[in-house]
Amino acid sequence: MSVQIKSPQDIEHLRVAGRLAAELLDYITPFVEPGITTNELDRLCHDYMVNVQHTIPAPLNYAPGGHTPYPKSICTSVNQQICHGVPNEKPLKRGDIVNIDVTVIKDGWHGDSSRMFCVGETSSHAKRLCDITWQAMWHGIAKVRPGATLGDIGHAIQTFVEENGYSVVREFCGHGIGRKFHEEPQVLHYGRAGAGLTLQPGMVFTIEPMVNAGRRDIRQLADGWSIVTRDRSLSAQWEHMLTVTESGYEVLTVSDATPTPPPGFANTST
Ligand code: MF3
Ligand code: CO
Ligand code: CO
């Protein structure tokens, strides 16, 4: 098995799927308020995908080796949940932070992105965790260009996160994506500069760091999916899907309302 190089036509399909994932996150944003349940967010997203976008929710019944089929159409990871939080009947409350991770399939191609949301007024330490995680993702993205390595990405993310007093989750990573939801390569969010696979134009993968306010250790809940911090500290995650271009990168999960990159960063590098 090796890393596929996508053709310009493949990348155009992934650009469309990526935009639809970003537009789905735009759509759900105003609903993320105190009192709504994550099941309601799931239903709203499901209906928008199926009835408005004519996309397929990739998570629904997704069952990679050894897992029970995922029961919902999106992932909602609240507070100490790191990732793969399964929507449920519990209402969100003021001060919660929630990651919403969506993956749509359009014409057989996947678009995968996630953002953090603050529910009403949120503590400054929770906001800082979300902000540092977002910046960490961008420090990783900024490394992407032909000739750079996967280790450069992981190293940039890990260094930035640890300088800011947080920890990087090791058990989950970014991934190649295309007609398959998860394919090679694995994109670790920690590592050594210069190590690992060398990037080439036409590669498409996600960068999706999970950052804990406390220790990096994880625990899996009995539902077989939800991953939480072992020390019950808060956790945040952001995810973009991008392609390596001749000169650098192009972020594919972009819509009109996608948060603009931090100062000094851009959705496309020149
Ligand atoms: N969207 C997640 C990712 O970024 C994967 C979710 S798998 C699911 O890779 F089954 F939990 F939905
Ligand atoms: Co995702
Ligand atoms: Co992903």
GROMACS .gro file of C-alpha atoms and ligand atoms in nm:
model
  284
    1MET     CA    1   0.000   0.000   0.000
    2SER     CA    2   0.122   0.349  -0.078
    3VAL     CA    3   0.001   0.705  -0.090
    4GLN     CA    4  -0.213   0.786  -0.392
    5ILE     CA    5  -0.143   1.091  -0.602
    6LYS     CA    6  -0.473   1.250  -0.704
    7SER     CA    7  -0.525   1.386  -1.057
    8PRO     CA    8  -0.648   1.744  -1.118
    9GLN     CA    9  -0.994   1.597  -1.187
   10ASP     CA   10  -0.987   1.400  -0.859
   11ILE     CA   11  -0.889   1.719  -0.675
   12GLU     CA   12  -1.176   1.910  -0.831
   13HIS     CA   13  -1.414   1.644  -0.687
   14LEU     CA   14  -1.244   1.677  -0.347
   15ARG     CA   15  -1.271   2.059  -0.367
   16VAL     CA   16  -1.647   2.023  -0.415
   17ALA     CA   17  -1.680   1.771  -0.128
   18GLY     CA   18  -1.457   1.984   0.094
   19ARG     CA   19  -1.664   2.295   0.033
   20LEU     CA   20  -1.983   2.103   0.114
   21ALA     CA   21  -1.834   1.985   0.446
   22ALA     CA   22  -1.741   2.346   0.530
   23GLU     CA   23  -2.088   2.469   0.427
   24LEU     CA   24  -2.246   2.207   0.653
   25LEU     CA   25  -2.044   2.346   0.946
   26ASP     CA   26  -2.158   2.698   0.847
   27TYR     CA   27  -2.519   2.575   0.841
   28ILE     CA   28  -2.509   2.420   1.189
   29THR     CA   29  -2.324   2.711   1.357
   30PRO     CA   30  -2.627   2.923   1.463
   31PHE     CA   31  -2.792   2.616   1.620
   32VAL     CA   32  -2.507   2.553   1.864
   33GLU     CA   33  -2.669   2.726   2.163
   34PRO     CA   34  -2.747   2.630   2.523
   35GLY     CA   35  -3.038   2.383   2.544
   36ILE     CA   36  -2.999   2.205   2.209
   37THR     CA   37  -2.911   1.836   2.229
   38THR     CA   38  -2.635   1.684   2.020
   39ASN     CA   39  -2.900   1.447   1.879
   40GLU     CA   40  -3.081   1.753   1.742
   41LEU     CA   41  -2.755   1.880   1.587
   42ASP     CA   42  -2.710   1.534   1.434
   43ARG     CA   43  -3.061   1.532   1.290
   44LEU     CA   44  -3.027   1.885   1.148
   45CYS     CA   45  -2.697   1.795   0.982
   46HIS     CA   46  -2.829   1.463   0.857
   47ASP     CA   47  -3.132   1.626   0.696
   48TYR     CA   48  -2.921   1.907   0.544
   49MET     CA   49  -2.678   1.655   0.393
   50VAL     CA   50  -2.943   1.425   0.252
   51ASN     CA   51  -3.214   1.673   0.148
   52VAL     CA   52  -3.027   1.996   0.066
   53GLN     CA   53  -2.673   1.897  -0.033
   54HIS     CA   54  -2.757   1.555  -0.172
   55THR     CA   55  -2.451   1.422   0.008
   56ILE     CA   56  -2.411   1.102   0.209
   57PRO     CA   57  -2.308   1.124   0.578
   58ALA     CA   58  -1.988   0.917   0.582
   59PRO     CA   59  -1.991   0.844   0.958
   60LEU     CA   60  -2.333   0.673   0.958
   61ASN     CA   61  -2.274   0.298   0.990
   62TYR     CA   62  -1.900   0.347   0.935
   63ALA     CA   63  -1.735   0.034   1.077
   64PRO     CA   64  -1.356   0.020   1.038
   65GLY     CA   65  -1.196  -0.304   1.157
   66GLY     CA   66  -1.308  -0.409   1.501
   67HIS     CA   67  -1.556  -0.125   1.560
   68THR     CA   68  -1.930  -0.151   1.598
   69PRO     CA   69  -2.095   0.054   1.319
   70TYR     CA   70  -2.100   0.426   1.410
   71PRO     CA   71  -2.465   0.505   1.488
   72LYS     CA   72  -2.491   0.875   1.389
   73SER     CA   73  -2.424   1.111   1.097
   74ILE     CA   74  -2.180   1.348   1.273
   75CYS     CA   75  -1.943   1.340   1.569
   76THR     CA   76  -2.003   1.580   1.860
   77SER     CA   77  -1.726   1.583   2.122
   78VAL     CA   78  -1.814   1.791   2.428
   79ASN     CA   79  -1.567   1.925   2.691
   80GLN     CA   80  -1.345   1.633   2.804
   81GLN     CA   81  -1.443   1.429   2.496
   82ILE     CA   82  -1.147   1.421   2.257
   83CYS     CA   83  -1.311   1.281   1.943
   84HIS     CA   84  -1.581   1.049   1.804
   85GLY     CA   85  -1.834   1.174   2.059
   86VAL     CA   86  -2.166   1.008   1.976
   87PRO     CA   87  -2.462   1.251   1.971
   88ASN     CA   88  -2.712   1.193   2.252
   89GLU     CA   89  -3.013   1.340   2.435
   90LYS     CA   90  -2.815   1.559   2.676
   91PRO     CA   91  -2.866   1.933   2.616
   92LEU     CA   92  -2.561   2.154   2.570
   93LYS     CA   93  -2.517   2.406   2.848
   94ARG     CA   94  -2.366   2.753   2.868
   95GLY     CA   95  -1.987   2.727   2.896
   96ASP     CA   96  -1.952   2.394   2.713
   97ILE     CA   97  -1.706   2.360   2.425
   98VAL     CA   98  -1.800   2.119   2.148
   99ASN     CA   99  -1.620   1.988   1.842
  100ILE     CA  100  -1.848   1.911   1.549
  101ASP     CA  101  -1.679   1.682   1.296
  102VAL     CA  102  -1.857   1.627   0.965
  103THR     CA  103  -1.770   1.412   0.667
  104VAL     CA  104  -1.982   1.423   0.352
  105ILE     CA  105  -1.962   1.202   0.044
  106LYS     CA  106  -2.038   1.373  -0.289
  107ASP     CA  107  -2.021   1.174  -0.611
  108GLY     CA  108  -1.810   0.915  -0.426
  109TRP     CA  109  -1.557   1.167  -0.286
  110HIS     CA  110  -1.514   1.257   0.082
  111GLY     CA  111  -1.498   1.601   0.244
  112ASP     CA  112  -1.390   1.600   0.611
  113SER     CA  113  -1.367   1.899   0.847
  114SER     CA  114  -1.430   1.995   1.208
  115ARG     CA  115  -1.448   2.310   1.416
  116MET     CA  116  -1.481   2.402   1.783
  117PHE     CA  117  -1.788   2.587   1.910
  118CYS     CA  118  -1.831   2.773   2.238
  119VAL     CA  119  -2.181   2.731   2.382
  120GLY     CA  120  -2.288   3.074   2.507
  121GLU     CA  121  -2.045   3.250   2.737
  122THR     CA  122  -1.737   3.028   2.790
  123SER     CA  123  -1.446   3.052   3.036
  124SER     CA  124  -1.128   3.219   2.912
  125HIS     CA  125  -0.926   2.899   2.967
  126ALA     CA  126  -1.165   2.699   2.746
  127LYS     CA  127  -1.152   2.970   2.479
  128ARG     CA  128  -0.772   2.973   2.494
  129LEU     CA  129  -0.761   2.593   2.446
  130CYS     CA  130  -0.981   2.621   2.135
  131ASP     CA  131  -0.772   2.908   1.999
  132ILE     CA  132  -0.434   2.741   2.058
  133THR     CA  133  -0.563   2.421   1.894
  134TRP     CA  134  -0.680   2.620   1.591
  135GLN     CA  135  -0.344   2.793   1.564
  136ALA     CA  136  -0.168   2.456   1.607
  137MET     CA  137  -0.358   2.319   1.305
  138TRP     CA  138  -0.242   2.622   1.105
  139HIS     CA  139   0.120   2.577   1.212
  140GLY     CA  140   0.095   2.224   1.067
  141ILE     CA  141  -0.077   2.338   0.745
  142ALA     CA  142   0.189   2.604   0.688
  143LYS     CA  143   0.457   2.333   0.659
  144VAL     CA  144   0.288   2.165   0.362
  145ARG     CA  145   0.479   2.190   0.034
  146PRO     CA  146   0.655   1.947  -0.202
  147GLY     CA  147   0.976   1.824  -0.040
  148ALA     CA  148   0.860   1.881   0.319
  149THR     CA  149   0.792   1.570   0.529
  150LEU     CA  150   0.507   1.449   0.746
  151GLY     CA  151   0.745   1.485   1.042
  152ASP     CA  152   0.773   1.859   0.969
  153ILE     CA  153   0.395   1.889   1.014
  154GLY     CA  154   0.383   1.688   1.335
  155HIS     CA  155   0.684   1.866   1.480
  156ALA     CA  156   0.538   2.212   1.413
  157ILE     CA  157   0.210   2.118   1.580
  158GLN     CA  158   0.366   1.947   1.882
  159THR     CA  159   0.615   2.228   1.944
  160PHE     CA  160   0.348   2.497   1.933
  161VAL     CA  161   0.107   2.304   2.156
  162GLU     CA  162   0.368   2.216   2.419
  163GLU     CA  163   0.510   2.572   2.424
  164ASN     CA  164   0.162   2.680   2.518
  165GLY     CA  165   0.137   2.430   2.805
  166TYR     CA  166  -0.095   2.173   2.648
  167SER     CA  167  -0.051   1.814   2.522
  168VAL     CA  168  -0.107   1.641   2.187
  169VAL     CA  169  -0.313   1.321   2.168
  170ARG     CA  170  -0.104   1.043   2.008
  171GLU     CA  171  -0.359   0.768   1.936
  172PHE     CA  172  -0.545   0.949   1.657
  173CYS     CA  173  -0.408   1.124   1.353
  174GLY     CA  174  -0.488   1.296   1.027
  175HIS     CA  175  -0.523   1.074   0.721
  176GLY     CA  176  -0.519   1.048   0.346
  177ILE     CA  177  -0.869   1.083   0.200
  178GLY     CA  178  -1.039   1.048  -0.136
  179ARG     CA  179  -1.285   0.784  -0.250
  180LYS     CA  180  -1.202   0.623   0.085
  181PHE     CA  181  -1.275   0.797   0.420
  182HIS     CA  182  -0.939   0.696   0.571
  183GLU     CA  183  -0.642   0.600   0.356
  184GLU     CA  184  -0.266   0.637   0.367
  185PRO     CA  185  -0.075   0.828   0.487
  186GLN     CA  186  -0.123   0.864   0.863
  187VAL     CA  187  -0.057   1.226   0.953
  188LEU     CA  188   0.073   1.232   1.313
  189HIS     CA  189   0.035   1.555   1.509
  190TYR     CA  190   0.371   1.508   1.682
  191GLY     CA  191   0.716   1.407   1.557
  192ARG     CA  192   1.058   1.503   1.439
  193ALA     CA  193   1.133   1.761   1.170
  194GLY     CA  194   1.260   1.593   0.853
  195ALA     CA  195   1.131   1.249   0.949
  196GLY     CA  196   0.877   1.042   0.760
  197LEU     CA  197   0.720   1.053   0.416
  198THR     CA  198   0.818   1.330   0.173
  199LEU     CA  199   0.521   1.528   0.040
  200GLN     CA  200   0.443   1.541  -0.332
  201PRO     CA  201   0.195   1.745  -0.538
  202GLY     CA  202  -0.143   1.569  -0.562
  203MET     CA  203  -0.139   1.417  -0.216
  204VAL     CA  204  -0.461   1.489  -0.024
  205PHE     CA  205  -0.488   1.447   0.354
  206THR     CA  206  -0.635   1.596   0.668
  207ILE     CA  207  -0.462   1.774   0.955
  208GLU     CA  208  -0.676   1.743   1.269
  209PRO     CA  209  -0.483   1.790   1.595
  210MET     CA  210  -0.649   1.688   1.922
  211VAL     CA  211  -0.513   1.895   2.210
  212ASN     CA  212  -0.571   1.833   2.581
  213ALA     CA  213  -0.552   2.101   2.849
  214GLY     CA  214  -0.402   1.840   3.084
  215ARG     CA  215  -0.222   1.513   3.017
  216ARG     CA  216  -0.234   1.345   2.675
  217ASP     CA  217  -0.366   1.008   2.801
  218ILE     CA  218  -0.701   0.887   2.669
  219ARG     CA  219  -0.982   0.651   2.768
  220GLN     CA  220  -1.255   0.495   2.551
  221LEU     CA  221  -1.615   0.500   2.675
  222ALA     CA  222  -1.835   0.191   2.685
  223ASP     CA  223  -2.022   0.302   2.370
  224GLY     CA  224  -1.716   0.174   2.179
  225TRP     CA  225  -1.657   0.512   2.011
  226SER     CA  226  -1.631   0.818   2.238
  227ILE     CA  227  -1.275   0.900   2.344
  228VAL     CA  228  -1.222   1.115   2.656
  229THR     CA  229  -0.923   1.253   2.844
  230ARG     CA  230  -0.809   1.016   3.118
  231ASP     CA  231  -0.758   1.308   3.359
  232ARG     CA  232  -1.095   1.461   3.260
  233SER     CA  233  -0.930   1.782   3.139
  234LEU     CA  234  -1.085   1.970   2.847
  235SER     CA  235  -0.990   1.874   2.491
  236ALA     CA  236  -1.021   2.057   2.158
  237GLN     CA  237  -0.979   1.968   1.789
  238TRP     CA  238  -0.989   2.142   1.451
  239GLU     CA  239  -0.971   1.972   1.113
  240HIS     CA  240  -0.904   2.080   0.756
  241MET     CA  241  -0.853   1.870   0.442
  242LEU     CA  242  -0.587   1.992   0.202
  243THR     CA  243  -0.389   1.906  -0.107
  244VAL     CA  244  -0.020   1.950  -0.177
  245THR     CA  245   0.024   2.183  -0.477
  246GLU     CA  246   0.332   2.251  -0.692
  247SER     CA  247   0.414   2.551  -0.474
  248GLY     CA  248   0.268   2.461  -0.133
  249TYR     CA  249  -0.086   2.371  -0.035
  250GLU     CA  250  -0.453   2.443  -0.095
  251VAL     CA  251  -0.706   2.399   0.187
  252LEU     CA  252  -1.009   2.220   0.038
  253THR     CA  253  -1.258   2.254   0.327
  254VAL     CA  254  -1.329   2.622   0.269
  255SER     CA  255  -1.663   2.804   0.247
  256ASP     CA  256  -1.773   3.168   0.268
  257ALA     CA  257  -1.799   3.153   0.650
  258THR     CA  258  -1.496   2.934   0.730
  259PRO     CA  259  -1.295   3.115   0.998
  260THR     CA  260  -1.026   3.322   0.823
  261PRO     CA  261  -0.678   3.190   0.900
  262PRO     CA  262  -0.471   3.357   1.174
  263PRO     CA  263  -0.255   3.656   1.075
  264GLY     CA  264   0.033   3.541   0.854
  265PHE     CA  265  -0.149   3.223   0.737
  266ALA     CA  266  -0.365   3.168   0.427
  267ASN     CA  267  -0.602   2.909   0.279
  268THR     CA  268  -0.373   2.873  -0.023
  269SER     CA  269   0.002   2.918  -0.020
  270THR     CA  270   0.195   3.060  -0.309
  271MF3     N1  271  -1.434   1.247   1.090
  271MF3     C1  272  -1.342   1.171   1.169
  271MF3     C2  273  -1.205   1.201   1.114
  271MF3     O1  274  -1.173   1.314   1.104
  271MF3     C3  275  -1.372   1.026   1.168
  271MF3     C4  276  -1.499   0.991   1.231
  271MF3     S1  277  -1.525   0.823   1.218
  271MF3     C5  278  -1.677   0.802   1.290
  271MF3     O2  279  -1.130   1.118   1.071
  271MF3     F1  280  -1.714   0.683   1.258
  271MF3     F2  281  -1.665   0.823   1.420
  271MF3     F3  282  -1.759   0.892   1.240
  272CO      CO  283  -1.329   1.450   1.064
  273CO      CO  284  -1.048   1.324   0.940
   0.00000   0.00000   0.00000
